[in-house]
């Protein structure tokens, strides 16, 4: 994926999680939140201006790495940054950041729940 968000944990967080939670639970939280973020981005990738074929919506993929501890979601089209940020000729049609901020809050909430 050319554009994406990568969430990495801290060593202190991993240590706390090892003591308080099963690592399988952490992998499940990462997997579920990654899937939800992908769905939310695809729902938000509806463009009202210009020529729309759905290519960007279909190109939003997820990838789990680091044995399931890292989830990446992002569009695969080379022109998606122009849609997200806009250009001097085109207004921004951001489908990336709003779903990310909502899902980030949910991910933090889920991780805090595991640490209790």
mmCIF file with all atom_site columns, C-alpha atoms in Angstrom:
data_model
loop_
_atom_site.group_PDB
_atom_site.id
_atom_site.type_symbol
_atom_site.label_atom_id
_atom_site.label_alt_id
_atom_site.label_comp_id
_atom_site.label_asym_id
_atom_site.label_entity_id
_atom_site.label_seq_id
_atom_site.pdbx_PDB_ins_code
_atom_site.Cartn_x
_atom_site.Cartn_y
_atom_site.Cartn_z
_atom_site.occupancy
_atom_site.B_iso_or_equiv
_atom_site.pdbx_formal_charge
_atom_site.auth_seq_id
_atom_site.auth_comp_id
_atom_site.auth_asym_id
_atom_site.auth_atom_id
_atom_site.pdbx_PDB_model_num
ATOM 1   C CA . UNK A 1 1   ? 0.000   0.000   0.000   1.00 0.00 ? 1   UNK A CA 1
ATOM 2   C CA . UNK A 1 2   ? 1.328   3.382   -0.898  1.00 0.00 ? 2   UNK A CA 1
ATOM 3   C CA . UNK A 1 3   ? -0.667  5.361   1.652   1.00 0.00 ? 3   UNK A CA 1
ATOM 4   C CA . UNK A 1 4   ? -1.653  4.017   5.005   1.00 0.00 ? 4   UNK A CA 1
ATOM 5   C CA . UNK A 1 5   ? -1.563  4.327   8.726   1.00 0.00 ? 5   UNK A CA 1
ATOM 6   C CA . UNK A 1 6   ? 0.652   2.183   10.842  1.00 0.00 ? 6   UNK A CA 1
ATOM 7   C CA . UNK A 1 7   ? 0.007   1.787   14.546  1.00 0.00 ? 7   UNK A CA 1
ATOM 8   C CA . UNK A 1 8   ? 2.939   0.593   16.616  1.00 0.00 ? 8   UNK A CA 1
ATOM 9   C CA . UNK A 1 9   ? 2.932   -0.167  20.310  1.00 0.00 ? 9   UNK A CA 1
ATOM 10  C CA . UNK A 1 10  ? 5.410   0.801   22.943  1.00 0.00 ? 10  UNK A CA 1
ATOM 11  C CA . UNK A 1 11  ? 7.571   -1.638  24.887  1.00 0.00 ? 11  UNK A CA 1
ATOM 12  C CA . UNK A 1 12  ? 5.911   -0.599  28.128  1.00 0.00 ? 12  UNK A CA 1
ATOM 13  C CA . UNK A 1 13  ? 2.477   -1.288  26.662  1.00 0.00 ? 13  UNK A CA 1
ATOM 14  C CA . UNK A 1 14  ? 3.558   -4.735  25.479  1.00 0.00 ? 14  UNK A CA 1
ATOM 15  C CA . UNK A 1 15  ? 4.971   -5.531  28.918  1.00 0.00 ? 15  UNK A CA 1
ATOM 16  C CA . UNK A 1 16  ? 1.767   -4.472  30.638  1.00 0.00 ? 16  UNK A CA 1
ATOM 17  C CA . UNK A 1 17  ? -0.322  -6.446  28.175  1.00 0.00 ? 17  UNK A CA 1
ATOM 18  C CA . UNK A 1 18  ? 1.782   -9.567  28.711  1.00 0.00 ? 18  UNK A CA 1
ATOM 19  C CA . UNK A 1 19  ? 1.075   -9.365  32.413  1.00 0.00 ? 19  UNK A CA 1
ATOM 20  C CA . UNK A 1 20  ? -2.631  -8.493  32.170  1.00 0.00 ? 20  UNK A CA 1
ATOM 21  C CA . UNK A 1 21  ? -3.979  -9.981  28.943  1.00 0.00 ? 21  UNK A CA 1
ATOM 22  C CA . UNK A 1 22  ? -3.600  -12.922 26.681  1.00 0.00 ? 22  UNK A CA 1
ATOM 23  C CA . UNK A 1 23  ? -1.720  -11.893 23.525  1.00 0.00 ? 23  UNK A CA 1
ATOM 24  C CA . UNK A 1 24  ? -4.409  -13.602 21.472  1.00 0.00 ? 24  UNK A CA 1
ATOM 25  C CA . UNK A 1 25  ? -6.818  -10.980 22.812  1.00 0.00 ? 25  UNK A CA 1
ATOM 26  C CA . UNK A 1 26  ? -4.512  -8.221  21.583  1.00 0.00 ? 26  UNK A CA 1
ATOM 27  C CA . UNK A 1 27  ? -4.321  -9.787  18.132  1.00 0.00 ? 27  UNK A CA 1
ATOM 28  C CA . UNK A 1 28  ? -8.123  -9.982  18.034  1.00 0.00 ? 28  UNK A CA 1
ATOM 29  C CA . UNK A 1 29  ? -8.448  -6.295  18.944  1.00 0.00 ? 29  UNK A CA 1
ATOM 30  C CA . UNK A 1 30  ? -5.972  -5.349  16.205  1.00 0.00 ? 30  UNK A CA 1
ATOM 31  C CA . UNK A 1 31  ? -7.725  -7.561  13.647  1.00 0.00 ? 31  UNK A CA 1
ATOM 32  C CA . UNK A 1 32  ? -11.223 -6.303  14.492  1.00 0.00 ? 32  UNK A CA 1
ATOM 33  C CA . UNK A 1 33  ? -10.225 -2.644  14.538  1.00 0.00 ? 33  UNK A CA 1
ATOM 34  C CA . UNK A 1 34  ? -8.336  -3.008  11.250  1.00 0.00 ? 34  UNK A CA 1
ATOM 35  C CA . UNK A 1 35  ? -11.397 -4.565  9.603   1.00 0.00 ? 35  UNK A CA 1
ATOM 36  C CA . UNK A 1 36  ? -13.692 -1.874  10.982  1.00 0.00 ? 36  UNK A CA 1
ATOM 37  C CA . UNK A 1 37  ? -11.366 0.870   9.756   1.00 0.00 ? 37  UNK A CA 1
ATOM 38  C CA . UNK A 1 38  ? -11.338 -0.650  6.271   1.00 0.00 ? 38  UNK A CA 1
ATOM 39  C CA . UNK A 1 39  ? -15.161 -0.774  6.183   1.00 0.00 ? 39  UNK A CA 1
ATOM 40  C CA . UNK A 1 40  ? -15.467 2.802   7.444   1.00 0.00 ? 40  UNK A CA 1
ATOM 41  C CA . UNK A 1 41  ? -12.997 4.107   4.861   1.00 0.00 ? 41  UNK A CA 1
ATOM 42  C CA . UNK A 1 42  ? -14.791 2.271   2.070   1.00 0.00 ? 42  UNK A CA 1
ATOM 43  C CA . UNK A 1 43  ? -18.123 3.729   3.188   1.00 0.00 ? 43  UNK A CA 1
ATOM 44  C CA . UNK A 1 44  ? -16.614 7.220   3.267   1.00 0.00 ? 44  UNK A CA 1
ATOM 45  C CA . UNK A 1 45  ? -15.039 6.871   -0.199  1.00 0.00 ? 45  UNK A CA 1
ATOM 46  C CA . UNK A 1 46  ? -18.063 8.235   -2.028  1.00 0.00 ? 46  UNK A CA 1
ATOM 47  C CA . UNK A 1 47  ? -17.021 11.123  -4.249  1.00 0.00 ? 47  UNK A CA 1
ATOM 48  C CA . UNK A 1 48  ? -19.607 13.677  -5.267  1.00 0.00 ? 48  UNK A CA 1
ATOM 49  C CA . UNK A 1 49  ? -17.540 15.802  -7.605  1.00 0.00 ? 49  UNK A CA 1
ATOM 50  C CA . UNK A 1 50  ? -15.933 14.796  -10.861 1.00 0.00 ? 50  UNK A CA 1
ATOM 51  C CA . UNK A 1 51  ? -15.663 11.402  -12.471 1.00 0.00 ? 51  UNK A CA 1
ATOM 52  C CA . UNK A 1 52  ? -16.103 8.494   -10.068 1.00 0.00 ? 52  UNK A CA 1
ATOM 53  C CA . UNK A 1 53  ? -15.610 4.838   -11.026 1.00 0.00 ? 53  UNK A CA 1
ATOM 54  C CA . UNK A 1 54  ? -15.216 3.273   -7.561  1.00 0.00 ? 54  UNK A CA 1
ATOM 55  C CA . UNK A 1 55  ? -11.571 2.336   -8.112  1.00 0.00 ? 55  UNK A CA 1
ATOM 56  C CA . UNK A 1 56  ? -10.385 4.104   -4.956  1.00 0.00 ? 56  UNK A CA 1
ATOM 57  C CA . UNK A 1 57  ? -13.123 2.476   -2.874  1.00 0.00 ? 57  UNK A CA 1
ATOM 58  C CA . UNK A 1 58  ? -12.160 -0.980  -4.147  1.00 0.00 ? 58  UNK A CA 1
ATOM 59  C CA . UNK A 1 59  ? -8.453  -0.297  -3.617  1.00 0.00 ? 59  UNK A CA 1
ATOM 60  C CA . UNK A 1 60  ? -8.779  0.244   0.143   1.00 0.00 ? 60  UNK A CA 1
ATOM 61  C CA . UNK A 1 61  ? -7.205  -2.885  1.622   1.00 0.00 ? 61  UNK A CA 1
ATOM 62  C CA . UNK A 1 62  ? -6.081  -4.128  4.984   1.00 0.00 ? 62  UNK A CA 1
ATOM 63  C CA . UNK A 1 63  ? -2.922  -5.972  5.884   1.00 0.00 ? 63  UNK A CA 1
ATOM 64  C CA . UNK A 1 64  ? -1.943  -7.630  9.152   1.00 0.00 ? 64  UNK A CA 1
ATOM 65  C CA . UNK A 1 65  ? 1.795   -7.915  9.855   1.00 0.00 ? 65  UNK A CA 1
ATOM 66  C CA . UNK A 1 66  ? 4.079   -8.683  12.814  1.00 0.00 ? 66  UNK A CA 1
ATOM 67  C CA . UNK A 1 67  ? 2.200   -11.921 13.513  1.00 0.00 ? 67  UNK A CA 1
ATOM 68  C CA . UNK A 1 68  ? -1.078  -10.011 13.866  1.00 0.00 ? 68  UNK A CA 1
ATOM 69  C CA . UNK A 1 69  ? 0.142   -7.193  16.122  1.00 0.00 ? 69  UNK A CA 1
ATOM 70  C CA . UNK A 1 70  ? 0.195   -4.532  13.383  1.00 0.00 ? 70  UNK A CA 1
ATOM 71  C CA . UNK A 1 71  ? -2.712  -3.635  11.130  1.00 0.00 ? 71  UNK A CA 1
ATOM 72  C CA . UNK A 1 72  ? -2.425  -1.419  8.059   1.00 0.00 ? 72  UNK A CA 1
ATOM 73  C CA . UNK A 1 73  ? -5.297  0.036   6.066   1.00 0.00 ? 73  UNK A CA 1
ATOM 74  C CA . UNK A 1 74  ? -5.062  2.351   3.108   1.00 0.00 ? 74  UNK A CA 1
ATOM 75  C CA . UNK A 1 75  ? -5.964  3.037   -0.495  1.00 0.00 ? 75  UNK A CA 1
ATOM 76  C CA . UNK A 1 76  ? -3.874  1.545   -3.248  1.00 0.00 ? 76  UNK A CA 1
ATOM 77  C CA . UNK A 1 77  ? -4.491  4.105   -5.975  1.00 0.00 ? 77  UNK A CA 1
ATOM 78  C CA . UNK A 1 78  ? -1.640  6.452   -6.783  1.00 0.00 ? 78  UNK A CA 1
ATOM 79  C CA . UNK A 1 79  ? -3.938  9.470   -6.916  1.00 0.00 ? 79  UNK A CA 1
ATOM 80  C CA . UNK A 1 80  ? -5.630  9.009   -3.518  1.00 0.00 ? 80  UNK A CA 1
ATOM 81  C CA . UNK A 1 81  ? -3.527  11.753  -1.827  1.00 0.00 ? 81  UNK A CA 1
ATOM 82  C CA . UNK A 1 82  ? -5.061  14.237  -4.274  1.00 0.00 ? 82  UNK A CA 1
ATOM 83  C CA . UNK A 1 83  ? -8.520  13.159  -3.135  1.00 0.00 ? 83  UNK A CA 1
ATOM 84  C CA . UNK A 1 84  ? -7.581  13.308  0.545   1.00 0.00 ? 84  UNK A CA 1
ATOM 85  C CA . UNK A 1 85  ? -5.786  16.674  0.539   1.00 0.00 ? 85  UNK A CA 1
ATOM 86  C CA . UNK A 1 86  ? -7.160  18.305  -2.604  1.00 0.00 ? 86  UNK A CA 1
ATOM 87  C CA . UNK A 1 87  ? -5.228  20.394  -5.105  1.00 0.00 ? 87  UNK A CA 1
ATOM 88  C CA . UNK A 1 88  ? -5.374  23.997  -6.161  1.00 0.00 ? 88  UNK A CA 1
ATOM 89  C CA . UNK A 1 89  ? -7.927  22.918  -8.788  1.00 0.00 ? 89  UNK A CA 1
ATOM 90  C CA . UNK A 1 90  ? -9.866  20.450  -6.660  1.00 0.00 ? 90  UNK A CA 1
ATOM 91  C CA . UNK A 1 91  ? -11.357 20.608  -3.166  1.00 0.00 ? 91  UNK A CA 1
ATOM 92  C CA . UNK A 1 92  ? -10.479 17.928  -0.641  1.00 0.00 ? 92  UNK A CA 1
ATOM 93  C CA . UNK A 1 93  ? -12.797 14.920  -0.439  1.00 0.00 ? 93  UNK A CA 1
ATOM 94  C CA . UNK A 1 94  ? -11.203 13.311  2.597   1.00 0.00 ? 94  UNK A CA 1
ATOM 95  C CA . UNK A 1 95  ? -12.262 9.698   3.092   1.00 0.00 ? 95  UNK A CA 1
ATOM 96  C CA . UNK A 1 96  ? -9.162  8.790   5.113   1.00 0.00 ? 96  UNK A CA 1
ATOM 97  C CA . UNK A 1 97  ? -8.784  10.912  8.243   1.00 0.00 ? 97  UNK A CA 1
ATOM 98  C CA . UNK A 1 98  ? -12.370 11.088  9.638   1.00 0.00 ? 98  UNK A CA 1
ATOM 99  C CA . UNK A 1 99  ? -12.789 7.284   9.797   1.00 0.00 ? 99  UNK A CA 1
ATOM 100 C CA . UNK A 1 100 ? -9.241  6.952   11.137  1.00 0.00 ? 100 UNK A CA 1
ATOM 101 C CA . UNK A 1 101 ? -9.877  9.336   14.051  1.00 0.00 ? 101 UNK A CA 1
ATOM 102 C CA . UNK A 1 102 ? -13.100 7.527   14.982  1.00 0.00 ? 102 UNK A CA 1
ATOM 103 C CA . UNK A 1 103 ? -11.452 4.102   14.819  1.00 0.00 ? 103 UNK A CA 1
ATOM 104 C CA . UNK A 1 104 ? -8.360  5.292   16.688  1.00 0.00 ? 104 UNK A CA 1
ATOM 105 C CA . UNK A 1 105 ? -10.556 6.268   19.650  1.00 0.00 ? 105 UNK A CA 1
ATOM 106 C CA . UNK A 1 106 ? -12.236 2.849   19.556  1.00 0.00 ? 106 UNK A CA 1
ATOM 107 C CA . UNK A 1 107 ? -8.857  1.067   19.365  1.00 0.00 ? 107 UNK A CA 1
ATOM 108 C CA . UNK A 1 108 ? -7.533  2.954   22.392  1.00 0.00 ? 108 UNK A CA 1
ATOM 109 C CA . UNK A 1 109 ? -10.728 2.159   24.305  1.00 0.00 ? 109 UNK A CA 1
ATOM 110 C CA . UNK A 1 110 ? -10.419 -1.551  23.438  1.00 0.00 ? 110 UNK A CA 1
ATOM 111 C CA . UNK A 1 111 ? -6.747  -1.673  24.455  1.00 0.00 ? 111 UNK A CA 1
ATOM 112 C CA . UNK A 1 112 ? -7.474  0.049   27.772  1.00 0.00 ? 112 UNK A CA 1
ATOM 113 C CA . UNK A 1 113 ? -10.223 -2.502  28.413  1.00 0.00 ? 113 UNK A CA 1
ATOM 114 C CA . UNK A 1 114 ? -7.646  -5.292  27.959  1.00 0.00 ? 114 UNK A CA 1
ATOM 115 C CA . UNK A 1 115 ? -5.226  -3.650  30.376  1.00 0.00 ? 115 UNK A CA 1
ATOM 116 C CA . UNK A 1 116 ? -7.673  -3.610  33.298  1.00 0.00 ? 116 UNK A CA 1
#
